[in-house]
mmCIF file with all atom_site columns, C-alpha atoms in Angstrom:
data_model
loop_
_atom_site.group_PDB
_atom_site.id
_atom_site.type_symbol
_atom_site.label_atom_id
_atom_site.label_alt_id
_atom_site.label_comp_id
_atom_site.label_asym_id
_atom_site.label_entity_id
_atom_site.label_seq_id
_atom_site.pdbx_PDB_ins_code
_atom_site.Cartn_x
_atom_site.Cartn_y
_atom_site.Cartn_z
_atom_site.occupancy
_atom_site.B_iso_or_equiv
_atom_site.pdbx_formal_charge
_atom_site.auth_seq_id
_atom_site.auth_comp_id
_atom_site.auth_asym_id
_atom_site.auth_atom_id
_atom_site.pdbx_PDB_model_num
ATOM 1   C CA . UNK A 1 1   ? -3.398  1.926   -18.595 1.00 0.00 ? 1   UNK A CA 1
ATOM 2   C CA . UNK A 1 2   ? -0.299  2.184   -15.752 1.00 0.00 ? 2   UNK A CA 1
ATOM 3   C CA . UNK A 1 3   ? 0.285   -0.799  -13.345 1.00 0.00 ? 3   UNK A CA 1
ATOM 4   C CA . UNK A 1 4   ? 0.312   0.352   -9.953  1.00 0.00 ? 4   UNK A CA 1
ATOM 5   C CA . UNK A 1 5   ? 0.580   -2.041  -6.942  1.00 0.00 ? 5   UNK A CA 1
ATOM 6   C CA . UNK A 1 6   ? -1.790  -0.914  -3.730  1.00 0.00 ? 6   UNK A CA 1
ATOM 7   C CA . UNK A 1 7   ? -0.294  -2.026  -0.645  1.00 0.00 ? 7   UNK A CA 1
ATOM 8   C CA . UNK A 1 8   ? -1.505  -0.164  2.113   1.00 0.00 ? 8   UNK A CA 1
ATOM 9   C CA . UNK A 1 9   ? -5.313  1.008   2.420   1.00 0.00 ? 9   UNK A CA 1
ATOM 10  C CA . UNK A 1 10  ? -5.070  0.909   -1.870  1.00 0.00 ? 10  UNK A CA 1
ATOM 11  C CA . UNK A 1 11  ? -6.062  -2.747  -1.739  1.00 0.00 ? 11  UNK A CA 1
ATOM 12  C CA . UNK A 1 12  ? -9.538  -2.182  -0.413  1.00 0.00 ? 12  UNK A CA 1
ATOM 13  C CA . UNK A 1 13  ? -11.221 -3.171  -4.260  1.00 0.00 ? 13  UNK A CA 1
ATOM 14  C CA . UNK A 1 14  ? -14.337 -0.340  -2.680  1.00 0.00 ? 14  UNK A CA 1
ATOM 15  C CA . UNK A 1 15  ? -11.685 1.400   -1.523  1.00 0.00 ? 15  UNK A CA 1
ATOM 16  C CA . UNK A 1 16  ? -10.065 2.588   -5.053  1.00 0.00 ? 16  UNK A CA 1
ATOM 17  C CA . UNK A 1 17  ? -13.071 1.884   -6.534  1.00 0.00 ? 17  UNK A CA 1
ATOM 18  C CA . UNK A 1 18  ? -14.440 5.018   -4.687  1.00 0.00 ? 18  UNK A CA 1
ATOM 19  C CA . UNK A 1 19  ? -10.423 6.711   -5.413  1.00 0.00 ? 19  UNK A CA 1
ATOM 20  C CA . UNK A 1 20  ? -10.303 5.968   -9.178  1.00 0.00 ? 20  UNK A CA 1
ATOM 21  C CA . UNK A 1 21  ? -13.320 5.056   -10.858 1.00 0.00 ? 21  UNK A CA 1
ATOM 22  C CA . UNK A 1 22  ? -12.044 4.852   -13.660 1.00 0.00 ? 22  UNK A CA 1
ATOM 23  C CA . UNK A 1 23  ? -8.792  1.891   -12.876 1.00 0.00 ? 23  UNK A CA 1
ATOM 24  C CA . UNK A 1 24  ? -9.866  -1.561  -12.406 1.00 0.00 ? 24  UNK A CA 1
ATOM 25  C CA . UNK A 1 25  ? -8.762  -4.024  -10.116 1.00 0.00 ? 25  UNK A CA 1
ATOM 26  C CA . UNK A 1 26  ? -6.925  -6.252  -12.443 1.00 0.00 ? 26  UNK A CA 1
ATOM 27  C CA . UNK A 1 27  ? -5.465  -9.306  -10.361 1.00 0.00 ? 27  UNK A CA 1
ATOM 28  C CA . UNK A 1 28  ? -3.692  -9.875  -6.036  1.00 0.00 ? 28  UNK A CA 1
ATOM 29  C CA . UNK A 1 29  ? -0.246  -11.755 -5.731  1.00 0.00 ? 29  UNK A CA 1
ATOM 30  C CA . UNK A 1 30  ? 3.084   -10.552 -3.614  1.00 0.00 ? 30  UNK A CA 1
ATOM 31  C CA . UNK A 1 31  ? 6.378   -8.551  -3.641  1.00 0.00 ? 31  UNK A CA 1
ATOM 32  C CA . UNK A 1 32  ? 9.042   -10.930 -2.801  1.00 0.00 ? 32  UNK A CA 1
ATOM 33  C CA . UNK A 1 33  ? 11.300  -9.421  -1.577  1.00 0.00 ? 33  UNK A CA 1
ATOM 34  C CA . UNK A 1 34  ? 9.544   -6.339  -0.044  1.00 0.00 ? 34  UNK A CA 1
ATOM 35  C CA . UNK A 1 35  ? 8.528   -6.115  3.377   1.00 0.00 ? 35  UNK A CA 1
ATOM 36  C CA . UNK A 1 36  ? 5.924   -3.785  5.188   1.00 0.00 ? 36  UNK A CA 1
ATOM 37  C CA . UNK A 1 37  ? 6.379   -1.145  7.213   1.00 0.00 ? 37  UNK A CA 1
ATOM 38  C CA . UNK A 1 38  ? 5.947   1.995   8.470   1.00 0.00 ? 38  UNK A CA 1
ATOM 39  C CA . UNK A 1 39  ? 7.942   5.572   8.310   1.00 0.00 ? 39  UNK A CA 1
ATOM 40  C CA . UNK A 1 40  ? 7.039   9.415   8.576   1.00 0.00 ? 40  UNK A CA 1
ATOM 41  C CA . UNK A 1 41  ? 5.938   9.683   11.615  1.00 0.00 ? 41  UNK A CA 1
ATOM 42  C CA . UNK A 1 42  ? 6.332   12.885  11.384  1.00 0.00 ? 42  UNK A CA 1
ATOM 43  C CA . UNK A 1 43  ? 4.567   13.497  8.693   1.00 0.00 ? 43  UNK A CA 1
ATOM 44  C CA . UNK A 1 44  ? 0.866   11.249  9.567   1.00 0.00 ? 44  UNK A CA 1
ATOM 45  C CA . UNK A 1 45  ? -1.784  12.549  11.475  1.00 0.00 ? 45  UNK A CA 1
ATOM 46  C CA . UNK A 1 46  ? -1.597  10.659  14.207  1.00 0.00 ? 46  UNK A CA 1
ATOM 47  C CA . UNK A 1 47  ? 1.461   8.120   14.021  1.00 0.00 ? 47  UNK A CA 1
ATOM 48  C CA . UNK A 1 48  ? 3.766   6.432   11.641  1.00 0.00 ? 48  UNK A CA 1
ATOM 49  C CA . UNK A 1 49  ? 2.660   5.331   7.744   1.00 0.00 ? 49  UNK A CA 1
ATOM 50  C CA . UNK A 1 50  ? 2.563   2.714   5.316   1.00 0.00 ? 50  UNK A CA 1
ATOM 51  C CA . UNK A 1 51  ? 5.774   1.432   3.427   1.00 0.00 ? 51  UNK A CA 1
ATOM 52  C CA . UNK A 1 52  ? 7.570   -0.772  1.505   1.00 0.00 ? 52  UNK A CA 1
ATOM 53  C CA . UNK A 1 53  ? 11.564  -1.433  2.605   1.00 0.00 ? 53  UNK A CA 1
ATOM 54  C CA . UNK A 1 54  ? 13.778  -4.641  0.177   1.00 0.00 ? 54  UNK A CA 1
ATOM 55  C CA . UNK A 1 55  ? 14.045  -7.629  2.792   1.00 0.00 ? 55  UNK A CA 1
ATOM 56  C CA . UNK A 1 56  ? 14.985  -10.027 0.626   1.00 0.00 ? 56  UNK A CA 1
ATOM 57  C CA . UNK A 1 57  ? 14.047  -12.498 4.136   1.00 0.00 ? 57  UNK A CA 1
ATOM 58  C CA . UNK A 1 58  ? 10.010  -11.000 3.033   1.00 0.00 ? 58  UNK A CA 1
ATOM 59  C CA . UNK A 1 59  ? 7.114   -10.575 1.107   1.00 0.00 ? 59  UNK A CA 1
ATOM 60  C CA . UNK A 1 60  ? 3.886   -8.005  0.708   1.00 0.00 ? 60  UNK A CA 1
ATOM 61  C CA . UNK A 1 61  ? 0.978   -8.443  -0.255  1.00 0.00 ? 61  UNK A CA 1
ATOM 62  C CA . UNK A 1 62  ? -0.519  -6.345  -2.918  1.00 0.00 ? 62  UNK A CA 1
ATOM 63  C CA . UNK A 1 63  ? -3.780  -5.255  -5.547  1.00 0.00 ? 63  UNK A CA 1
ATOM 64  C CA . UNK A 1 64  ? -3.000  -4.934  -8.976  1.00 0.00 ? 64  UNK A CA 1
ATOM 65  C CA . UNK A 1 65  ? -4.911  -2.112  -11.167 1.00 0.00 ? 65  UNK A CA 1
ATOM 66  C CA . UNK A 1 66  ? -5.099  -0.121  -14.497 1.00 0.00 ? 66  UNK A CA 1
ATOM 67  C CA . UNK A 1 67  ? -4.741  2.598   -13.056 1.00 0.00 ? 67  UNK A CA 1
ATOM 68  C CA . UNK A 1 68  ? -6.782  4.705   -15.640 1.00 0.00 ? 68  UNK A CA 1
ATOM 69  C CA . UNK A 1 69  ? -5.686  8.747   -17.184 1.00 0.00 ? 69  UNK A CA 1
ATOM 70  C CA . UNK A 1 70  ? -8.446  9.987   -16.105 1.00 0.00 ? 70  UNK A CA 1
ATOM 71  C CA . UNK A 1 71  ? -7.361  9.154   -11.890 1.00 0.00 ? 71  UNK A CA 1
ATOM 72  C CA . UNK A 1 72  ? -3.973  9.515   -12.006 1.00 0.00 ? 72  UNK A CA 1
ATOM 73  C CA . UNK A 1 73  ? -3.737  13.041  -11.064 1.00 0.00 ? 73  UNK A CA 1
ATOM 74  C CA . UNK A 1 74  ? -6.430  12.242  -7.888  1.00 0.00 ? 74  UNK A CA 1
ATOM 75  C CA . UNK A 1 75  ? -4.705  9.719   -7.746  1.00 0.00 ? 75  UNK A CA 1
ATOM 76  C CA . UNK A 1 76  ? -1.608  10.948  -6.959  1.00 0.00 ? 76  UNK A CA 1
ATOM 77  C CA . UNK A 1 77  ? -2.176  13.994  -4.954  1.00 0.00 ? 77  UNK A CA 1
ATOM 78  C CA . UNK A 1 78  ? -4.267  11.351  -2.619  1.00 0.00 ? 78  UNK A CA 1
ATOM 79  C CA . UNK A 1 79  ? -1.504  9.668   -1.757  1.00 0.00 ? 79  UNK A CA 1
ATOM 80  C CA . UNK A 1 80  ? 0.904   12.462  -0.971  1.00 0.00 ? 80  UNK A CA 1
ATOM 81  C CA . UNK A 1 81  ? 2.887   12.336  -4.214  1.00 0.00 ? 81  UNK A CA 1
ATOM 82  C CA . UNK A 1 82  ? 2.382   15.887  -4.886  1.00 0.00 ? 82  UNK A CA 1
ATOM 83  C CA . UNK A 1 83  ? 3.233   16.977  -2.255  1.00 0.00 ? 83  UNK A CA 1
ATOM 84  C CA . UNK A 1 84  ? 6.678   14.703  -2.310  1.00 0.00 ? 84  UNK A CA 1
ATOM 85  C CA . UNK A 1 85  ? 5.913   12.565  1.147   1.00 0.00 ? 85  UNK A CA 1
ATOM 86  C CA . UNK A 1 86  ? 6.195   9.823   -0.481  1.00 0.00 ? 86  UNK A CA 1
ATOM 87  C CA . UNK A 1 87  ? 7.327   8.770   -4.436  1.00 0.00 ? 87  UNK A CA 1
ATOM 88  C CA . UNK A 1 88  ? 7.033   6.122   -7.065  1.00 0.00 ? 88  UNK A CA 1
ATOM 89  C CA . UNK A 1 89  ? 9.053   3.518   -7.669  1.00 0.00 ? 89  UNK A CA 1
ATOM 90  C CA . UNK A 1 90  ? 9.082   -0.111  -9.980  1.00 0.00 ? 90  UNK A CA 1
ATOM 91  C CA . UNK A 1 91  ? 7.865   -3.190  -8.813  1.00 0.00 ? 91  UNK A CA 1
ATOM 92  C CA . UNK A 1 92  ? 8.052   -6.577  -9.849  1.00 0.00 ? 92  UNK A CA 1
ATOM 93  C CA . UNK A 1 93  ? 4.584   -8.591  -8.799  1.00 0.00 ? 93  UNK A CA 1
ATOM 94  C CA . UNK A 1 94  ? 4.735   -12.562 -8.053  1.00 0.00 ? 94  UNK A CA 1
ATOM 95  C CA . UNK A 1 95  ? 0.712   -13.287 -9.869  1.00 0.00 ? 95  UNK A CA 1
ATOM 96  C CA . UNK A 1 96  ? -1.290  -16.205 -10.750 1.00 0.00 ? 96  UNK A CA 1
ATOM 97  C CA . UNK A 1 97  ? -0.441  -15.627 -13.407 1.00 0.00 ? 97  UNK A CA 1
ATOM 98  C CA . UNK A 1 98  ? 2.973   -14.555 -13.730 1.00 0.00 ? 98  UNK A CA 1
ATOM 99  C CA . UNK A 1 99  ? 5.057   -11.441 -12.675 1.00 0.00 ? 99  UNK A CA 1
ATOM 100 C CA . UNK A 1 100 ? 3.687   -8.069  -13.577 1.00 0.00 ? 100 UNK A CA 1
ATOM 101 C CA . UNK A 1 101 ? 5.578   -4.938  -13.586 1.00 0.00 ? 101 UNK A CA 1
ATOM 102 C CA . UNK A 1 102 ? 3.836   -2.185  -11.646 1.00 0.00 ? 102 UNK A CA 1
ATOM 103 C CA . UNK A 1 103 ? 4.691   1.137   -9.905  1.00 0.00 ? 103 UNK A CA 1
ATOM 104 C CA . UNK A 1 104 ? 3.687   1.949   -6.182  1.00 0.00 ? 104 UNK A CA 1
ATOM 105 C CA . UNK A 1 105 ? 4.377   4.730   -3.729  1.00 0.00 ? 105 UNK A CA 1
ATOM 106 C CA . UNK A 1 106 ? 7.039   4.730   -1.330  1.00 0.00 ? 106 UNK A CA 1
ATOM 107 C CA . UNK A 1 107 ? 7.376   7.067   1.774   1.00 0.00 ? 107 UNK A CA 1
ATOM 108 C CA . UNK A 1 108 ? 10.702  9.296   1.547   1.00 0.00 ? 108 UNK A CA 1
ATOM 109 C CA . UNK A 1 109 ? 11.359  9.568   4.973   1.00 0.00 ? 109 UNK A CA 1
ATOM 110 C CA . UNK A 1 110 ? 12.793  7.229   7.365   1.00 0.00 ? 110 UNK A CA 1
ATOM 111 C CA . UNK A 1 111 ? 11.476  3.702   8.243   1.00 0.00 ? 111 UNK A CA 1
ATOM 112 C CA . UNK A 1 112 ? 10.284  3.928   12.556  1.00 0.00 ? 112 UNK A CA 1
ATOM 113 C CA . UNK A 1 113 ? 7.659   4.513   14.385  1.00 0.00 ? 113 UNK A CA 1
ATOM 114 C CA . UNK A 1 114 ? 4.154   2.762   15.137  1.00 0.00 ? 114 UNK A CA 1
ATOM 115 C CA . UNK A 1 115 ? 0.293   3.635   13.534  1.00 0.00 ? 115 UNK A CA 1
ATOM 116 C CA . UNK A 1 116 ? -2.512  4.792   15.179  1.00 0.00 ? 116 UNK A CA 1
ATOM 117 C CA . UNK A 1 117 ? -4.611  1.908   16.123  1.00 0.00 ? 117 UNK A CA 1
ATOM 118 C CA . UNK A 1 118 ? -7.175  3.102   13.690  1.00 0.00 ? 118 UNK A CA 1
ATOM 119 C CA . UNK A 1 119 ? -4.958  3.282   10.693  1.00 0.00 ? 119 UNK A CA 1
ATOM 120 C CA . UNK A 1 120 ? -3.549  -0.046  11.153  1.00 0.00 ? 120 UNK A CA 1
ATOM 121 C CA . UNK A 1 121 ? -7.363  -0.971  11.638  1.00 0.00 ? 121 UNK A CA 1
ATOM 122 C CA . UNK A 1 122 ? -8.183  0.098   8.277   1.00 0.00 ? 122 UNK A CA 1
ATOM 123 C CA . UNK A 1 123 ? -4.926  -1.178  6.572   1.00 0.00 ? 123 UNK A CA 1
ATOM 124 C CA . UNK A 1 124 ? -6.209  -4.535  8.154   1.00 0.00 ? 124 UNK A CA 1
ATOM 125 C CA . UNK A 1 125 ? -9.599  -4.649  6.718   1.00 0.00 ? 125 UNK A CA 1
ATOM 126 C CA . UNK A 1 126 ? -8.179  -3.466  3.289   1.00 0.00 ? 126 UNK A CA 1
ATOM 127 C CA . UNK A 1 127 ? -5.591  -6.534  3.300   1.00 0.00 ? 127 UNK A CA 1
ATOM 128 C CA . UNK A 1 128 ? -8.653  -8.982  4.213   1.00 0.00 ? 128 UNK A CA 1
ATOM 129 C CA . UNK A 1 129 ? -11.632 -6.641  1.054   1.00 0.00 ? 129 UNK A CA 1
ATOM 130 C CA . UNK A 1 130 ? -8.264  -7.843  -1.021  1.00 0.00 ? 130 UNK A CA 1
ATOM 131 C CA . UNK A 1 131 ? -8.729  -11.395 -0.581  1.00 0.00 ? 131 UNK A CA 1
ATOM 132 C CA . UNK A 1 132 ? -5.553  -11.385 1.219   1.00 0.00 ? 132 UNK A CA 1
ATOM 133 C CA . UNK A 1 133 ? -4.328  -14.522 2.819   1.00 0.00 ? 133 UNK A CA 1
ATOM 134 C CA . UNK A 1 134 ? -5.696  -14.690 6.470   1.00 0.00 ? 134 UNK A CA 1
ATOM 135 C CA . UNK A 1 135 ? -3.072  -15.170 8.003   1.00 0.00 ? 135 UNK A CA 1
ATOM 136 C CA . UNK A 1 136 ? -1.514  -12.519 6.561   1.00 0.00 ? 136 UNK A CA 1
ATOM 137 C CA . UNK A 1 137 ? -4.558  -10.360 8.095   1.00 0.00 ? 137 UNK A CA 1
ATOM 138 C CA . UNK A 1 138 ? -3.736  -11.971 11.004  1.00 0.00 ? 138 UNK A CA 1
ATOM 139 C CA . UNK A 1 139 ? -0.238  -10.558 11.115  1.00 0.00 ? 139 UNK A CA 1
ATOM 140 C CA . UNK A 1 140 ? -1.543  -6.865  10.769  1.00 0.00 ? 140 UNK A CA 1
ATOM 141 C CA . UNK A 1 141 ? -3.689  -7.881  13.155  1.00 0.00 ? 141 UNK A CA 1
ATOM 142 C CA . UNK A 1 142 ? -1.348  -7.848  15.659  1.00 0.00 ? 142 UNK A CA 1
ATOM 143 C CA . UNK A 1 143 ? 1.323   -5.325  14.748  1.00 0.00 ? 143 UNK A CA 1
ATOM 144 C CA . UNK A 1 144 ? 2.543   -3.223  17.587  1.00 0.00 ? 144 UNK A CA 1
ATOM 145 C CA . UNK A 1 145 ? 0.421   -0.087  16.940  1.00 0.00 ? 145 UNK A CA 1
ATOM 146 C CA . UNK A 1 146 ? -0.324  3.641   19.196  1.00 0.00 ? 146 UNK A CA 1
ATOM 147 C CA . UNK A 1 147 ? -3.247  2.999   20.803  1.00 0.00 ? 147 UNK A CA 1
ATOM 148 C CA . UNK A 1 148 ? -4.318  6.468   20.981  1.00 0.00 ? 148 UNK A CA 1
ATOM 149 C CA . UNK A 1 149 ? -3.654  10.623  18.746  1.00 0.00 ? 149 UNK A CA 1
ATOM 150 C CA . UNK A 1 150 ? -0.765  12.049  19.805  1.00 0.00 ? 150 UNK A CA 1
#
């Protein structure tokens, strides 16, 4: 098993269970010193895609999964890591049980652009499904977004 920190649509345990049926949710926590942002607008279906960047003043809510080798290739394909759009990086997750080192995906493109309203809705719903704090979910729902596709 490898430890994976999800901050985007994979925050939703039901969605992650469909994508990676052999990879249980371990816990939730925070990436301290990171900021949720969007980038790679030219690669998204109808807007920019979620990613994280270092920022000493911010933190990002994550769900931590134990990813089975049976699910790893499929997850890389789902997250477009096999195409080079996202790359893996190691992060330190602060949990109620202590610090955990995990890997996560970061977009290999410039930061900037707006996500679509529908994508931002999926992200917000995923955070809510993972029991993110209400103020975190509310801040996601208030983010600027595209109201229509390209």
